[in-house]
PDB file of C-alpha atoms and ligand atoms in Angstrom:
ATOM      1  CA  MET A 175      11.796   2.897  19.304  1.00  0.00           C
ATOM      2  CA  SER A 176       7.937   3.449  19.773  1.00  0.00           C
ATOM      3  CA  SER A 177       6.471  -0.085  20.666  1.00  0.00           C
ATOM      4  CA  SER A 178       6.744  -0.899  24.453  1.00  0.00           C
ATOM      5  CA  GLN A 179       6.683  -4.589  23.465  1.00  0.00           C
ATOM      6  CA  TYR A 180      10.238  -3.782  21.952  1.00  0.00           C
ATOM      7  CA  THR A 181      11.384  -1.835  24.938  1.00  0.00           C
ATOM      8  CA  LEU A 182      14.453  -3.648  26.814  1.00  0.00           C
ATOM      9  CA  THR A 183      15.771  -3.217  30.363  1.00  0.00           C
ATOM     10  CA  ALA A 184      19.513  -2.012  30.532  1.00  0.00           C
ATOM     11  CA  GLN A 185      19.750  -5.881  32.478  1.00  0.00           C
ATOM     12  CA  GLU A 186      18.351  -7.096  29.415  1.00  0.00           C
ATOM     13  CA  LEU A 187      20.369  -5.318  26.584  1.00  0.00           C
ATOM     14  CA  ASP A 188      23.287  -6.477  28.743  1.00  0.00           C
ATOM     15  CA  ILE A 189      22.678  -9.981  28.768  1.00  0.00           C
ATOM     16  CA  LEU A 190      21.591 -10.064  25.108  1.00  0.00           C
ATOM     17  CA  SER A 191      25.229  -8.562  23.710  1.00  0.00           C
ATOM     18  CA  SER A 192      27.071 -10.579  26.054  1.00  0.00           C
ATOM     19  CA  LYS A 193      25.307 -13.771  25.112  1.00  0.00           C
ATOM     20  CA  ALA A 194      25.670 -12.382  21.310  1.00  0.00           C
ATOM     21  CA  ILE A 195      29.702 -11.253  21.846  1.00  0.00           C
ATOM     22  CA  ALA A 196      30.420 -15.157  23.663  1.00  0.00           C
ATOM     23  CA  ALA A 197      28.372 -16.266  20.698  1.00  0.00           C
ATOM     24  CA  LYS A 198      31.112 -15.253  18.287  1.00  0.00           C
ATOM     25  CA  ALA A 199      33.330 -17.788  19.852  1.00  0.00           C
ATOM     26  CA  MET A 200      31.093 -20.830  18.545  1.00  0.00           C
ATOM     27  CA  ALA A 201      31.379 -19.465  14.951  1.00  0.00           C
ATOM     28  CA  TYR A 202      32.683 -22.448  12.333  1.00  0.00           C
ATOM     29  CA  CYS A 203      33.931 -19.970  10.217  1.00  0.00           C
ATOM     30  CA  PRO A 204      37.602 -21.234   8.500  1.00  0.00           C
ATOM     31  CA  TYR A 205      37.041 -19.764   4.971  1.00  0.00           C
ATOM     32  CA  SER A 206      35.912 -16.285   5.950  1.00  0.00           C
ATOM     33  CA  LYS A 207      37.824 -16.188   9.326  1.00  0.00           C
ATOM     34  CA  PHE A 208      34.968 -13.696   9.562  1.00  0.00           C
ATOM     35  CA  ARG A 209      33.425 -14.449  13.147  1.00  0.00           C
ATOM     36  CA  VAL A 210      29.733 -13.291  13.649  1.00  0.00           C
ATOM     37  CA  GLY A 211      27.491 -14.251  16.709  1.00  0.00           C
ATOM     38  CA  ALA A 212      24.073 -13.615  17.241  1.00  0.00           C
ATOM     39  CA  CYS A 213      21.564 -13.422  20.334  1.00  0.00           C
ATOM     40  CA  ILE A 214      17.420 -13.418  20.251  1.00  0.00           C
ATOM     41  CA  LEU A 215      15.618 -12.192  23.411  1.00  0.00           C
ATOM     42  CA  THR A 216      12.132 -14.061  22.755  1.00  0.00           C
ATOM     43  CA  GLN A 217       9.254 -12.364  24.375  1.00  0.00           C
ATOM     44  CA  SER A 218       8.917 -15.223  26.905  1.00  0.00           C
ATOM     45  CA  GLY A 219      12.353 -14.073  28.464  1.00  0.00           C
ATOM     46  CA  GLU A 220      14.582 -16.709  26.509  1.00  0.00           C
ATOM     47  CA  TYR A 221      17.855 -15.694  25.080  1.00  0.00           C
ATOM     48  CA  ILE A 222      19.009 -17.760  21.502  1.00  0.00           C
ATOM     49  CA  VAL A 223      22.430 -17.770  20.460  1.00  0.00           C
ATOM     50  CA  GLY A 224      23.516 -18.338  17.032  1.00  0.00           C
ATOM     51  CA  ALA A 225      26.578 -18.440  14.818  1.00  0.00           C
ATOM     52  CA  ASN A 226      27.709 -18.490  11.498  1.00  0.00           C
ATOM     53  CA  VAL A 227      28.581 -21.797  10.037  1.00  0.00           C
ATOM     54  CA  GLU A 228      30.823 -22.242   6.567  1.00  0.00           C
ATOM     55  CA  ASN A 229      30.977 -24.933   4.534  1.00  0.00           C
ATOM     56  CA  ALA A 230      33.392 -26.704   2.182  1.00  0.00           C
ATOM     57  CA  SER A 231      31.031 -25.944  -0.737  1.00  0.00           C
ATOM     58  CA  TYR A 232      30.721 -21.764   0.473  1.00  0.00           C
ATOM     59  CA  PRO A 233      26.838 -21.382  -1.049  1.00  0.00           C
ATOM     60  CA  VAL A 234      25.951 -24.337   1.632  1.00  0.00           C
ATOM     61  CA  GLY A 235      27.232 -22.303   4.709  1.00  0.00           C
ATOM     62  CA  THR A 236      25.018 -20.642   6.837  1.00  0.00           C
ATOM     63  CA  CYS A 237      24.821 -17.056   8.772  1.00  0.00           C
ATOM     64  CA  ALA A 238      24.635 -16.280  11.867  1.00  0.00           C
ATOM     65  CA  GLU A 239      21.202 -14.586  12.301  1.00  0.00           C
ATOM     66  CA  ARG A 240      19.554 -17.287  10.237  1.00  0.00           C
ATOM     67  CA  VAL A 241      21.102 -20.035  12.222  1.00  0.00           C
ATOM     68  CA  ALA A 242      19.272 -18.184  15.751  1.00  0.00           C
ATOM     69  CA  PHE A 243      16.116 -17.560  14.558  1.00  0.00           C
ATOM     70  CA  GLY A 244      16.031 -21.139  13.151  1.00  0.00           C
ATOM     71  CA  SER A 245      17.119 -22.354  16.386  1.00  0.00           C
ATOM     72  CA  ALA A 246      14.168 -20.024  17.800  1.00  0.00           C
ATOM     73  CA  VAL A 247      11.582 -21.316  16.110  1.00  0.00           C
ATOM     74  CA  VAL A 248      12.349 -25.205  16.274  1.00  0.00           C
ATOM     75  CA  ALA A 249      12.438 -23.885  19.919  1.00  0.00           C
ATOM     76  CA  GLY A 250       8.546 -23.515  19.558  1.00  0.00           C
ATOM     77  CA  HIS A 251       9.266 -18.972  19.349  1.00  0.00           C
ATOM     78  CA  HIS A 252       7.451 -17.202  17.432  1.00  0.00           C
ATOM     79  CA  ASP A 253       7.338 -13.648  19.180  1.00  0.00           C
ATOM     80  CA  PHE A 254      10.302 -12.015  19.689  1.00  0.00           C
ATOM     81  CA  LYS A 255      11.623  -8.468  21.467  1.00  0.00           C
ATOM     82  CA  ALA A 256      15.028  -8.040  20.304  1.00  0.00           C
ATOM     83  CA  VAL A 257      17.778  -9.654  18.193  1.00  0.00           C
ATOM     84  CA  ALA A 258      21.958  -8.240  18.896  1.00  0.00           C
ATOM     85  CA  ILE A 259      24.807  -9.221  16.399  1.00  0.00           C
ATOM     86  CA  ALA A 260      28.068  -9.297  17.041  1.00  0.00           C
ATOM     87  CA  THR A 261      31.280  -8.968  14.932  1.00  0.00           C
ATOM     88  CA  ASP A 262      34.810  -8.225  15.128  1.00  0.00           C
ATOM     89  CA  THR A 263      34.099  -4.996  12.938  1.00  0.00           C
ATOM     90  CA  ASP A 264      34.120  -1.291  13.544  1.00  0.00           C
ATOM     91  CA  PRO A 265      31.877  -0.062  12.597  1.00  0.00           C
ATOM     92  CA  PRO A 266      29.246  -2.552  12.703  1.00  0.00           C
ATOM     93  CA  ALA A 267      28.011  -4.925  10.394  1.00  0.00           C
ATOM     94  CA  SER A 268      24.781  -4.890   9.475  1.00  0.00           C
ATOM     95  CA  PRO A 269      23.044  -8.474   8.172  1.00  0.00           C
ATOM     96  CA  CYS A 270      23.053  -9.717   4.955  1.00  0.00           C
ATOM     97  CA  GLY A 271      20.184  -9.365   2.619  1.00  0.00           C
ATOM     98  CA  MET A 272      18.840 -13.349   2.693  1.00  0.00           C
ATOM     99  CA  CYS A 273      18.695 -12.298   6.903  1.00  0.00           C
ATOM    100  CA  ARG A 274      17.346  -9.650   6.576  1.00  0.00           C
ATOM    101  CA  GLN A 275      14.437 -11.394   4.665  1.00  0.00           C
ATOM    102  CA  PHE A 276      15.174 -14.620   7.118  1.00  0.00           C
ATOM    103  CA  MET A 277      14.327 -12.248  10.294  1.00  0.00           C
ATOM    104  CA  ASN A 278      11.511 -10.604   8.604  1.00  0.00           C
ATOM    105  CA  GLU A 279       9.115 -12.904   8.461  1.00  0.00           C
ATOM    106  CA  PHE A 280       8.995 -13.535  11.917  1.00  0.00           C
ATOM    107  CA  THR A 281       9.659  -9.654  12.996  1.00  0.00           C
ATOM    108  CA  ALA A 282       7.436  -6.179  13.061  1.00  0.00           C
ATOM    109  CA  PRO A 283       8.673  -3.480  11.213  1.00  0.00           C
ATOM    110  CA  SER A 284       9.554  -1.679  14.921  1.00  0.00           C
ATOM    111  CA  PHE A 285      11.525  -4.888  15.902  1.00  0.00           C
ATOM    112  CA  PRO A 286      15.176  -4.000  16.832  1.00  0.00           C
ATOM    113  CA  VAL A 287      18.419  -5.146  15.506  1.00  0.00           C
ATOM    114  CA  TYR A 288      21.037  -3.856  18.002  1.00  0.00           C
ATOM    115  CA  MET A 289      24.817  -4.575  15.689  1.00  0.00           C
ATOM    116  CA  TYR A 290      27.811  -5.037  17.623  1.00  0.00           C
ATOM    117  CA  GLY A 291      31.477  -4.336  17.232  1.00  0.00           C
ATOM    118  CA  SER A 292      34.503  -5.147  18.445  1.00  0.00           C
ATOM    119  CA  GLY A 293      33.051  -3.358  21.858  1.00  0.00           C
ATOM    120  CA  ARG A 294      30.086  -2.853  23.628  1.00  0.00           C
ATOM    121  CA  ASN A 295      28.918   0.435  21.509  1.00  0.00           C
ATOM    122  CA  TYR A 296      26.019  -0.567  19.093  1.00  0.00           C
ATOM    123  CA  THR A 297      24.327   0.825  16.417  1.00  0.00           C
ATOM    124  CA  LEU A 298      20.501   0.020  16.587  1.00  0.00           C
ATOM    125  CA  LYS A 299      17.974  -0.097  13.873  1.00  0.00           C
ATOM    126  CA  THR A 300      14.282  -1.316  13.144  1.00  0.00           C
ATOM    127  CA  MET A 301      13.661  -3.711  10.796  1.00  0.00           C
ATOM    128  CA  ARG A 302      11.825  -1.278   8.783  1.00  0.00           C
ATOM    129  CA  GLU A 303      15.306   0.172   8.265  1.00  0.00           C
ATOM    130  CA  LEU A 304      17.319  -2.465   7.741  1.00  0.00           C
ATOM    131  CA  LEU A 305      13.916  -3.756   4.718  1.00  0.00           C
ATOM    132  CA  PRO A 306      11.681  -1.232   3.412  1.00  0.00           C
ATOM    133  CA  ASP A 307       9.180  -2.094   1.418  1.00  0.00           C
ATOM    134  CA  SER A 308       9.278  -5.698   2.241  1.00  0.00           C
ATOM    135  CA  PHE A 309       7.407  -8.727   1.129  1.00  0.00           C
ATOM    136  CA  GLY A 310       6.491 -10.822   4.098  1.00  0.00           C
ATOM    137  CA  PRO A 311       4.021 -13.549   5.191  1.00  0.00           C
ATOM    138  CA  ASP A 312       1.053 -10.645   4.959  1.00  0.00           C
ATOM    139  CA  ASP A 313       1.582 -10.138   1.485  1.00  0.00           C
ATOM    140  CA  PHE A 314       1.668 -14.081   1.120  1.00  0.00           C
ATOM    141  CA  GLY A 315      -1.979 -14.777  -1.242  1.00  0.00           C
ATOM    142  CA  GLY A 316      -2.251 -18.452  -0.579  1.00  0.00           C
ATOM    143  CA  GLU A 317      -3.225 -20.265   2.486  1.00  0.00           C
ATOM    144  CA  LYS A 318      -0.873 -20.541   5.477  1.00  0.00           C
ATOM    145  CA  VAL A 319      -0.581 -24.069   7.131  1.00  0.00           C
ATOM    146  CA  PRO A 320      -1.598 -23.419  10.970  1.00  0.00           C
ATOM    147  CA  SER A 321       1.716 -24.212  12.906  1.00  0.00           C
ATOM    148  CA  PRO A 322       0.933 -27.027  15.488  1.00  0.00           C
TER     149      PRO A 322
HETATM  150  N1  LIG B 282      27.857 -13.448   7.744  1.00  0.00           N
HETATM  151  C1  LIG B 282      26.438 -13.919   9.009  1.00  0.00           C
HETATM  152  O1  LIG B 282      27.209 -14.945  10.081  1.00  0.00           O
HETATM  153  N2  LIG B 282      25.957 -12.370   9.392  1.00  0.00           N
HETATM  154  C2  LIG B 282      25.459 -11.750   7.915  1.00  0.00           C
HETATM  155  O2  LIG B 282      24.717 -11.180   7.747  1.00  0.00           O
HETATM  156  C3  LIG B 282      26.682 -11.499   7.304  1.00  0.00           C
HETATM  157  C4  LIG B 282      27.734 -12.405   6.690  1.00  0.00           C
HETATM  158  C5  LIG B 282      28.835 -14.543   7.970  1.00  0.00           C
HETATM  159  C6  LIG B 282      28.536 -15.769   6.756  1.00  0.00           C
HETATM  160  C7  LIG B 282      29.890 -16.072   6.500  1.00  0.00           C
HETATM  161  O3  LIG B 282      30.305 -16.923   7.328  1.00  0.00           O
HETATM  162  C8  LIG B 282      30.726 -14.743   6.744  1.00  0.00           C
HETATM  163  O4  LIG B 282      29.425 -14.157   7.827  1.00  0.00           O
HETATM  164  C9  LIG B 282      31.400 -14.023   5.832  1.00  0.00           C
HETATM  165  O5  LIG B 282      30.426 -13.524   5.225  1.00  0.00           O
END
């Protein structure tokens, strides 16, 4: 990880991972029983969590990462420092394709994604590694309406 804007202190990583792991308890996953928790650290120092929320109509369910990033964005955050994602599986699961694209909207190629399984060990990957050759806001030819 080269960019200092994405360098976490040991304390930040400890809080981030603890909140992602704790967020698994909030998952609504009666169908898959596969709990996923997520936590984002904003550049302003806030922690925003999410968990997967399933639905009786299966495709309607939402992943933890999109719940977390959606919550962060509607809370007014667009600048993020890191995300942690926690599952109960070893090795840790990594984000689905739809979540990679969703996160790509708000993150740079060197943005760090920390993935936790059942313990405190993690796998660390950048967005560039998870979604190479991505299509993002800079590739969008149309005019973007400014955010409020
Ligand atoms: N899930 C996530 O929350 N994040 C991912 O990146 C992969 C999958 C959820 C969706 C569904 O509720 C359950 O895990 C099983 O696929």
